[in-house]
Coordinates of C-alpha atoms in Angstrom, one line a residue:
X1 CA 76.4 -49.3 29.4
X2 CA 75.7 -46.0 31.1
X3 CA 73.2 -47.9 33.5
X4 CA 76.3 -49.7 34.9
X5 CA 78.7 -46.5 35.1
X6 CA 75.7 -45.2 37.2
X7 CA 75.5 -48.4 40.0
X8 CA 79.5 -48.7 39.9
X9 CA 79.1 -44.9 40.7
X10 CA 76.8 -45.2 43.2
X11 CA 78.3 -47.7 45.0
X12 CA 81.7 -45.7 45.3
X13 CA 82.0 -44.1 48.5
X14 CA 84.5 -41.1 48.9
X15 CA 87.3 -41.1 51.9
X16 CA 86.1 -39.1 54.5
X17 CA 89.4 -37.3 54.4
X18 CA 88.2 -35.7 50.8
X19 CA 85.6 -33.7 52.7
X20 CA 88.2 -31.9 54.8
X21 CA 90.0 -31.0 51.9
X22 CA 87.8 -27.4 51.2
X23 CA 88.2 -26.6 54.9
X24 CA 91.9 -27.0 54.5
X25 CA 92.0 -24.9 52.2
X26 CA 89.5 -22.2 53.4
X27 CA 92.0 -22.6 56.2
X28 CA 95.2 -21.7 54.7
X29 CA 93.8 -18.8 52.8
X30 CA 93.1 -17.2 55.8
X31 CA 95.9 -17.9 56.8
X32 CA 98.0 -16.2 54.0
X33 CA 95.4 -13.1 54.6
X34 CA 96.2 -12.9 58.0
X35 CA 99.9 -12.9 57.2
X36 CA 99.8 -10.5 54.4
X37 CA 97.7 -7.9 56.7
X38 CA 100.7 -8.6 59.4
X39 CA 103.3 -7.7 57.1
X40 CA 101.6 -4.6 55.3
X41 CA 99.7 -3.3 58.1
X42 CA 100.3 -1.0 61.3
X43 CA 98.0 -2.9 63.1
X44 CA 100.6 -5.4 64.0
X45 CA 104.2 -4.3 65.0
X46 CA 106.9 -6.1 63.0
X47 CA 110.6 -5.3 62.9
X48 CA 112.5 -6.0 59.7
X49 CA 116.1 -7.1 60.1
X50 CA 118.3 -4.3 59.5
X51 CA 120.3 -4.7 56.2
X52 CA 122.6 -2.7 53.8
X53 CA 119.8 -2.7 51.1
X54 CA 119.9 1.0 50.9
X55 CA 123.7 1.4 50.4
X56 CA 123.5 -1.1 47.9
X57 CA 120.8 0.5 45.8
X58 CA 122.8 3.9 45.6
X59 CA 126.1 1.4 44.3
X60 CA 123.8 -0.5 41.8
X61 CA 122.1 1.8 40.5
X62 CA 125.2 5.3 40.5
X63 CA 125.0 6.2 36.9
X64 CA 129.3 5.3 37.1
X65 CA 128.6 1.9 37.8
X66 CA 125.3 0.8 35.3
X67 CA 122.7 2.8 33.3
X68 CA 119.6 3.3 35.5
X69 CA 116.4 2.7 33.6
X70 CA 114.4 3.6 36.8
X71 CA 115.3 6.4 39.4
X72 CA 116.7 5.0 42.9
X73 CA 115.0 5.8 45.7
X74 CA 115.9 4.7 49.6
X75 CA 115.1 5.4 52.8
X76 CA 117.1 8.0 54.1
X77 CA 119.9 8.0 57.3
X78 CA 117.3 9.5 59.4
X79 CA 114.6 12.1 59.2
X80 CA 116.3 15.0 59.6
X81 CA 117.9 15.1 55.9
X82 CA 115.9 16.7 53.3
X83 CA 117.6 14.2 50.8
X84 CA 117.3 10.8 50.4
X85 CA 121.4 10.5 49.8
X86 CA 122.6 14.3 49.4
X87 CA 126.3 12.9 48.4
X88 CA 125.1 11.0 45.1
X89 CA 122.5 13.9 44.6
X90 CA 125.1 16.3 44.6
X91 CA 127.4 14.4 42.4
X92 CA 125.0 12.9 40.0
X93 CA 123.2 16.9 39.9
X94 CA 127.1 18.1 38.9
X95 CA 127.0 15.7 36.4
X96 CA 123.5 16.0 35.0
X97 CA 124.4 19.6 34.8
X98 CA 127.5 19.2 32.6
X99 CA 126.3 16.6 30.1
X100 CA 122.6 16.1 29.7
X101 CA 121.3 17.2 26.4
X102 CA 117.8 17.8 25.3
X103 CA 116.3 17.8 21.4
X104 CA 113.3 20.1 21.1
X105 CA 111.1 19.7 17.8
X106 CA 111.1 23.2 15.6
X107 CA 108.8 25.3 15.1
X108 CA 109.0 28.8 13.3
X109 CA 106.9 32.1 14.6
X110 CA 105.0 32.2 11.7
X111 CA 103.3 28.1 12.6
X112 CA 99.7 28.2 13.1
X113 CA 100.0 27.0 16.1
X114 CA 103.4 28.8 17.4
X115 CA 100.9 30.4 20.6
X116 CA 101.2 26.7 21.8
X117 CA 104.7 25.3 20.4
X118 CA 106.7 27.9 21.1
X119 CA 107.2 29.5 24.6
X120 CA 105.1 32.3 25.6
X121 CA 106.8 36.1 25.5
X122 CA 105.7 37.3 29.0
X123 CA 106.4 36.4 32.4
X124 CA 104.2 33.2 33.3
X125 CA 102.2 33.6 36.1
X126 CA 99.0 31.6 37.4
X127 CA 98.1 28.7 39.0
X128 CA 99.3 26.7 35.8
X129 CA 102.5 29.1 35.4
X130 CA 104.8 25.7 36.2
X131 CA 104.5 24.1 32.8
X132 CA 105.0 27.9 31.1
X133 CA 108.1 28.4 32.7
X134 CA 109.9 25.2 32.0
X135 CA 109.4 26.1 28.4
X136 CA 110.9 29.1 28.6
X137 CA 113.5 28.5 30.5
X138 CA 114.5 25.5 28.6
X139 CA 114.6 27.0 25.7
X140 CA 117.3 29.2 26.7
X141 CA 119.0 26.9 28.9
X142 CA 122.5 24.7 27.7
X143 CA 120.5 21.7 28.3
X144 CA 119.2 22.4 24.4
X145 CA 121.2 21.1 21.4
X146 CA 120.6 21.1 17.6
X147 CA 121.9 17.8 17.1
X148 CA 119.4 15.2 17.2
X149 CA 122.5 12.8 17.5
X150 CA 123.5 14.0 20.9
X151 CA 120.2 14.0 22.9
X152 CA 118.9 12.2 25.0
X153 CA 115.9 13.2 25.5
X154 CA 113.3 14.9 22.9
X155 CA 110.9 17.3 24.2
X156 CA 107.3 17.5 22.6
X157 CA 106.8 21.0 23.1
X158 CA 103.0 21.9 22.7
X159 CA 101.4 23.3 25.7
X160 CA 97.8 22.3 27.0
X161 CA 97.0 25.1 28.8
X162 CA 97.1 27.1 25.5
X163 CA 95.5 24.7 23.5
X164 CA 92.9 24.7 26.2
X165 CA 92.1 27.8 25.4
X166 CA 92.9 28.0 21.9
X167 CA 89.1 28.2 20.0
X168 CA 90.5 26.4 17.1
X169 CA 91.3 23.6 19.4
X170 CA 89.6 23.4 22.9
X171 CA 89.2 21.1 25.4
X172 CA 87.8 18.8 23.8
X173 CA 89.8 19.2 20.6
X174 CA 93.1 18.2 22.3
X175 CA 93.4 14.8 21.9
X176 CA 92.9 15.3 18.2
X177 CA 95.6 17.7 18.1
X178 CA 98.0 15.6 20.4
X179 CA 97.3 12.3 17.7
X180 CA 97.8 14.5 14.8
X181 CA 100.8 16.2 16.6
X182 CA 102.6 12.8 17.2
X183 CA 101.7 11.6 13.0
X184 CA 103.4 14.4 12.0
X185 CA 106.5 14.1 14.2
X186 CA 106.6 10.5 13.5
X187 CA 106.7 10.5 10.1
X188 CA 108.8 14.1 9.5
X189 CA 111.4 12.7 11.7
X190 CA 112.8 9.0 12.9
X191 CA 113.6 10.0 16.2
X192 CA 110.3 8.7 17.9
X193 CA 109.8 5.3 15.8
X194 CA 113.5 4.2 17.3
X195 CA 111.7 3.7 20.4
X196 CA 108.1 4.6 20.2
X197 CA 108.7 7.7 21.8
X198 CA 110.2 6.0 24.8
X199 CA 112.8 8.8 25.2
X200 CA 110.2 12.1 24.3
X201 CA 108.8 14.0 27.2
X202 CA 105.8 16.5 27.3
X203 CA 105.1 18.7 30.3
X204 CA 101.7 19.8 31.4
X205 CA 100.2 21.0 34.5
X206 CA 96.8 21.5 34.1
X207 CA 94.0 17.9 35.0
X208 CA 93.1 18.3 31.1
X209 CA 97.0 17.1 30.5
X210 CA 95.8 13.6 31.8
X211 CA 92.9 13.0 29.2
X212 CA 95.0 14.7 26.2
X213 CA 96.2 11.3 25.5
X214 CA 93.3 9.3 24.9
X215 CA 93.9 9.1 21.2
X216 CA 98.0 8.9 21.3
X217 CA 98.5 6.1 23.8
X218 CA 101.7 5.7 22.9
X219 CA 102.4 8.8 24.0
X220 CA 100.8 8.0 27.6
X221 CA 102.3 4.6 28.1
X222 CA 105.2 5.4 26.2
X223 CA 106.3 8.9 26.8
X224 CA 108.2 10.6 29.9
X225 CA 104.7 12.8 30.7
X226 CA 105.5 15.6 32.9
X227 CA 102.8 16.7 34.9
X228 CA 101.0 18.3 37.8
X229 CA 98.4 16.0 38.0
X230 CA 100.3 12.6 39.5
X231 CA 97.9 10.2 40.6
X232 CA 98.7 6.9 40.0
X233 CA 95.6 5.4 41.3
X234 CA 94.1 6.5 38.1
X235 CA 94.8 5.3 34.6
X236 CA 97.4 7.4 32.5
X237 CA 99.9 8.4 34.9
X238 CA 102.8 5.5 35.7
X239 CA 104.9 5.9 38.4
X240 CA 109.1 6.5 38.2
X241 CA 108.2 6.6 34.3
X242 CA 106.7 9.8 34.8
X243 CA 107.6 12.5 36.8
X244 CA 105.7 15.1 39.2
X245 CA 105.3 18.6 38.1
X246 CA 105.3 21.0 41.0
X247 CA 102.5 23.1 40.8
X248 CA 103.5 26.6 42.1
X249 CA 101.2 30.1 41.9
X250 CA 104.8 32.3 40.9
X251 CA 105.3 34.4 43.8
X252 CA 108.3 37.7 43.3
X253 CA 108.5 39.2 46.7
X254 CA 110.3 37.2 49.9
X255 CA 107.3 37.0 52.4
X256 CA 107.8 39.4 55.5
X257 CA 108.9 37.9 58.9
X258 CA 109.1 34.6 57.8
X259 CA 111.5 33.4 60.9
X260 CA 109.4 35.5 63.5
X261 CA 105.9 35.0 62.8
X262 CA 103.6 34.1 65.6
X263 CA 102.3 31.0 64.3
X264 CA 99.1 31.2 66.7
X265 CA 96.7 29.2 64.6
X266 CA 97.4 25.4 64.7
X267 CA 95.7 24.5 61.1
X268 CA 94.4 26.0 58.2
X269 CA 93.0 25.3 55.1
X270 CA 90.7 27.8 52.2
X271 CA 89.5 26.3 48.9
X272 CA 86.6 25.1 47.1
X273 CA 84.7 22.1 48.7
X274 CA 85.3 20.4 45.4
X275 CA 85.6 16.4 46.9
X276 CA 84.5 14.2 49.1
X277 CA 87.6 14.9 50.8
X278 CA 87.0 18.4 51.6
X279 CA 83.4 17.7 52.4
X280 CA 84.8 15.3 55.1
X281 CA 87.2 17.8 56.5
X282 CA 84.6 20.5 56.4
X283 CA 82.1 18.7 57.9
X284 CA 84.9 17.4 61.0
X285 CA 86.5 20.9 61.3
X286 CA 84.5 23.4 60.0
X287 CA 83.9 25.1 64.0
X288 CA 87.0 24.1 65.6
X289 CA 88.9 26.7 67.4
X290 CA 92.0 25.3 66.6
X291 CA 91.7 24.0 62.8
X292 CA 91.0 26.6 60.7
X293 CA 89.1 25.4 57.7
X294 CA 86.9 27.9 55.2
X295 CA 85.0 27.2 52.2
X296 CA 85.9 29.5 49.1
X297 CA 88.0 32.8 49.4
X298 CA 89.2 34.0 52.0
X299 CA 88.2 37.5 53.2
X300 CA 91.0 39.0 54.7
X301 CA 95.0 38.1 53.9
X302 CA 95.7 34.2 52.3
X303 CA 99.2 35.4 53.2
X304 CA 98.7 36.0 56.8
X305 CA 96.9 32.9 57.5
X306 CA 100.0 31.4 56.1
X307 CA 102.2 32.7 58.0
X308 CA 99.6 32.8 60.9
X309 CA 99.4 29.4 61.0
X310 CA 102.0 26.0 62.1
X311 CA 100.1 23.7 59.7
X312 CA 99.0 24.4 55.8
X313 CA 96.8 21.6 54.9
X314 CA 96.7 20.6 50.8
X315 CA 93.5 19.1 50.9
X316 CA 93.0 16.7 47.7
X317 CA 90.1 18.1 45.2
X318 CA 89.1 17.8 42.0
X319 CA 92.6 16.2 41.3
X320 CA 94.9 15.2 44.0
X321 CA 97.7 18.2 42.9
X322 CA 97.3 21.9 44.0
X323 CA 99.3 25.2 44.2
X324 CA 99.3 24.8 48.3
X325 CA 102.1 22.3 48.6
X326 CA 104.2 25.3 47.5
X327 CA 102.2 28.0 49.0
X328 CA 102.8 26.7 52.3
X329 CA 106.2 26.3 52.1
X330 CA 107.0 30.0 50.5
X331 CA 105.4 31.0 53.7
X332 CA 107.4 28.8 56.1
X333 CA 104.8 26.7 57.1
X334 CA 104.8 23.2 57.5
X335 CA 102.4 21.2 54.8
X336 CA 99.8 18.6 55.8
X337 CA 99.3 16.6 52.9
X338 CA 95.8 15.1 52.8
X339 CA 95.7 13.1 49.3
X340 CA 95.8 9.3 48.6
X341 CA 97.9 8.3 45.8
X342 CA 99.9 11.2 44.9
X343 CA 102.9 11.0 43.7
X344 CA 104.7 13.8 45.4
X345 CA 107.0 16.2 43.4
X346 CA 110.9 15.3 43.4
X347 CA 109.9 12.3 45.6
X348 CA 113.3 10.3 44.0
X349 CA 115.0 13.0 45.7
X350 CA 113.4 14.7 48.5
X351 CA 112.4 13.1 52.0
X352 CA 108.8 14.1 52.4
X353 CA 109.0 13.2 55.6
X354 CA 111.5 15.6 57.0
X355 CA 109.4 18.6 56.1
X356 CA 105.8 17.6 55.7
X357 CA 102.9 15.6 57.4
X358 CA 101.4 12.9 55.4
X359 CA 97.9 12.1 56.9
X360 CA 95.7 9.3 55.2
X361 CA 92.5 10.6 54.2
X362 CA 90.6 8.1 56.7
X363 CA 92.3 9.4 59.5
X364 CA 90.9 13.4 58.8
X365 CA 88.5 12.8 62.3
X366 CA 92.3 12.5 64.0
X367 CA 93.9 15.3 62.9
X368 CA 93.8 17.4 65.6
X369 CA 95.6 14.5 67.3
X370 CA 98.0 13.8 65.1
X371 CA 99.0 17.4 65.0
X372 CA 99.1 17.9 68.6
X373 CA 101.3 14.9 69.1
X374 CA 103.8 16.5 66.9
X375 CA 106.6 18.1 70.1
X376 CA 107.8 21.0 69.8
X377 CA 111.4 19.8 68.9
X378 CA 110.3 17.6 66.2
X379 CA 107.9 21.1 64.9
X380 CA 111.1 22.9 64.5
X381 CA 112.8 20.0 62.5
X382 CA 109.8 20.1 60.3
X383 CA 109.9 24.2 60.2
X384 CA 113.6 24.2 60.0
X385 CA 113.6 21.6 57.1
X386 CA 110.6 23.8 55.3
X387 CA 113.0 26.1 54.8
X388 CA 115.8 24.4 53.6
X389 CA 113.3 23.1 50.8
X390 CA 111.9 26.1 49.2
X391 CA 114.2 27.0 46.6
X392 CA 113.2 23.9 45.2
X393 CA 109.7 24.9 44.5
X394 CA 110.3 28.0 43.4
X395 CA 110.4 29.2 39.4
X396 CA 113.0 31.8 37.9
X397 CA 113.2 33.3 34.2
X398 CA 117.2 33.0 34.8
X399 CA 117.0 29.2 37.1
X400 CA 119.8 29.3 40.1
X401 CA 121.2 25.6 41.1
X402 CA 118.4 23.0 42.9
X403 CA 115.6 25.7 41.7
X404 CA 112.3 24.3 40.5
X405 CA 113.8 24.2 36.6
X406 CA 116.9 22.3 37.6
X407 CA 114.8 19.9 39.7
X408 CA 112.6 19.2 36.8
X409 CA 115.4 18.7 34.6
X410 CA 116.9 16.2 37.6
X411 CA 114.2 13.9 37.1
X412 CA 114.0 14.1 33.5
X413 CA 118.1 13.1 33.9
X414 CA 117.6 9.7 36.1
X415 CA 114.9 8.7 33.0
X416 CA 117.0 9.6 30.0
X417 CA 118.2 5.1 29.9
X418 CA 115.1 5.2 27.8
X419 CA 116.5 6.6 25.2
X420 CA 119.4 3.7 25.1
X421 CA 116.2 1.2 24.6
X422 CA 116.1 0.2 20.6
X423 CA 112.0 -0.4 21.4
X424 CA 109.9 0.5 23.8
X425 CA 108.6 -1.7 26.7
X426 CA 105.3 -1.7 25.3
X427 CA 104.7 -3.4 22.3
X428 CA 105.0 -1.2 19.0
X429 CA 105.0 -1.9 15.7
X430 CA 104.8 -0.1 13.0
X431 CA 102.3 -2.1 10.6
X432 CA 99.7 -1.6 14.0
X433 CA 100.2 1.7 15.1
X434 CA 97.3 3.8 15.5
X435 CA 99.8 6.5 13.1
X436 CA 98.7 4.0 9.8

């Protein structure tokens, strides 16, 4: 039997058109490529049809008309706003102002760990001081009420950069301490089992923030995490569920002649060659004339090369946040941002592009010409624009209106739909939970 499938197979003779079927195919993939690259890429100028997609996003989604789950973000009129829509930021701010409430889980003084659940006594200050000072000024802010029934939001308030430092806990003893946290919490209270913790936030600013999570995924898939460290090219951090901390080094004193410096330098950057980023711009600008770029502290004024210069470059390290974002613009000078995948701070709401250069970090050998092809009109929208932007990043122990505080508490506003979910997104259950 099988000898005669084998001759009836033998003598069975494809159609010559089966052979072209691969190259068809072969074909048409590249095709597809080819179109895909044409669509996504500079390399070949396209024109999309002009629409009234961006109008309609601001009606679909204006918390009057539906519940937003997700902020709205659109392009703006043109460039030379600061906001992406500053009528239904204004109006939505008024009313974020009047009505959103905030839960904080209790702690007394006398807790173990009240140095890093409770907010700190002094005035913040460092390069981490962001996530300090949202504490604090929460705390005493009418944002907070007593009745679990009326939030909605809960804030999980242990800091990292105390616990970081804490020798009961350290670095490496925060994950442990975050899991533990979270059982507690969970089974002390109902409010996170409604919804997994979908509507509980945390803010850190330090890179540690990131890893904290590894044993309390719920909390990072889950949970609103507020935090310096942005990137959503790696894993923990998802974008428009969380939200960008600004990282700011606390500053009291207005900088002198901030409108009439002689900006005479056309870049500069200082910092730690901490990357493969910074090695590359290093390596390309380290003896130009024009670009200023130094390796480690400076020795003579950080201030004055700020206010000395047109262009601040934030450089991406170790992580892709630093201080410098907000640096350059308390000095009036125009940020370069050099950093692939970073969520940018208040990016629902701000228009990076009116106040800020965003330069790929392939295209570091053409910087110079990038810069340089900047006019001067389109320098003084930028510089003009700087300013109009700095209150924004910007911390006070009493906040004033569109400060760094009330920002923060903007974007915790356009997430608070979680809490109307009844489960999380993710899939949670109570008989699997990693609290059993």
């Amino acid at each position: 039997m099988a000898s005669m499938v084998f001759f009836y197979l033998s003598r069975w003779r494809l159609p010559r058109s089966f052979f072209f079927i691969p190259t068809t195919l072969a074909l048409a993939t590249s095709l597809l490529i080819l179109f895909y690259i044409s669509i996504t890429s500079n390399l070949f100028p396209h024109h999309p049809p002009q629409s009234n997609l961006s109008s309609f996003s601001h009606h679909l989604f204006h918390p009057s008309l539906s519940q937003r789950s997700l902020p709205a973000t659109s392009a703006p009129r043109n460039n030379d706003e600061v906001f992406h829509d500053a009528q239904i930021f204004v109006q939505d701010y008024k009313e974020m102002k009047r009505s959103f409430k905030i839960y904080v889980y209790p702690h007394r003084k006398d807790d173990p760990f009240a140095n890093a659940l409770l907010p700190v006594d002094s005035e913040p200050g460092g390069n981490y001081a962001s996530e300090s000072y949202f504490k604090k000024v929460l705390m005493e802010s009418h944002f907070i009420t007593n009745d679990p029934a009326k939030a909605h939001l809960f804030f999980l308030p242990f800091s990292i950069a105390r616990l970081r430092h804490d020798p009961r806990v350290g670095v490496g003893g925060i994950p442990d301490f975050i899991r533990d946290y979270i059982f507690n919490v969970s089974h002390k209270y109902e409010y996170w089992n409604r919804t997994g913790g979908a509507d509980h936030f945390y803010v850190a600013c330090h890179s540690i923030g990131r890893s904290a999570m590894e044993k309390a995924t719920q909390v990072k898939f889950n949970a609103i995490q507020v935090v310096c460290s942005s990137s959503y090219f790696l894993s923990g951090y998802i974008a428009h569920k969380d939200a960008c901390l600004p990282q700011v080094w606390p500053r009291k004193d207005e900088p002198p002649n901030l409108l009439s410096s002689n900006r005479t330098r056309l870049a500069f950057f200082a910092g730690g060659i901490n990357s493969p980023v910074r090695e590359r711009l290093l390596q390309v600008w380290r003896n130009d004339s024009e670009i200023f770029v130094h390796f480690g502290r400076l020795n003579t004024s950080y201030a004055d090369a700020l206010l000395g210069s047109m262009f601040c470059l934030h450089v991406k390290g170790f992580e892709v946040n630093t201080a410098r974002i907000a640096d350059s613009l308390y000095y009036g000078c125009v940020p370069v941002i050099i950093a692939n995948y970073y969520d940018l701070p208040f990016a629902d709401i701000l228009n990076w592009k009116s106040f800020s250069v965003i330069v790929a970090t392939l295209d570091i050998p053409l910087l110079k010409k990038t810069l340089k092809g900047i006019g001067p009109d389109e320098y003084m929208r930028l510089k003009n624009n700087v300013l109009k932007v700095r209150r924004q990043f910007q911390w006070h122990l009493s906040p004033i209106d569109y400060d760094a505080f009330n920002m923060v508490m903007y974007e915790l506003w356009l997430r608070r739909s979680f809490s109307t979910f009844s489960m999380s997104t993710f899939e949670y259950s109570k008989s699997t939970s990693y609290f059993s």
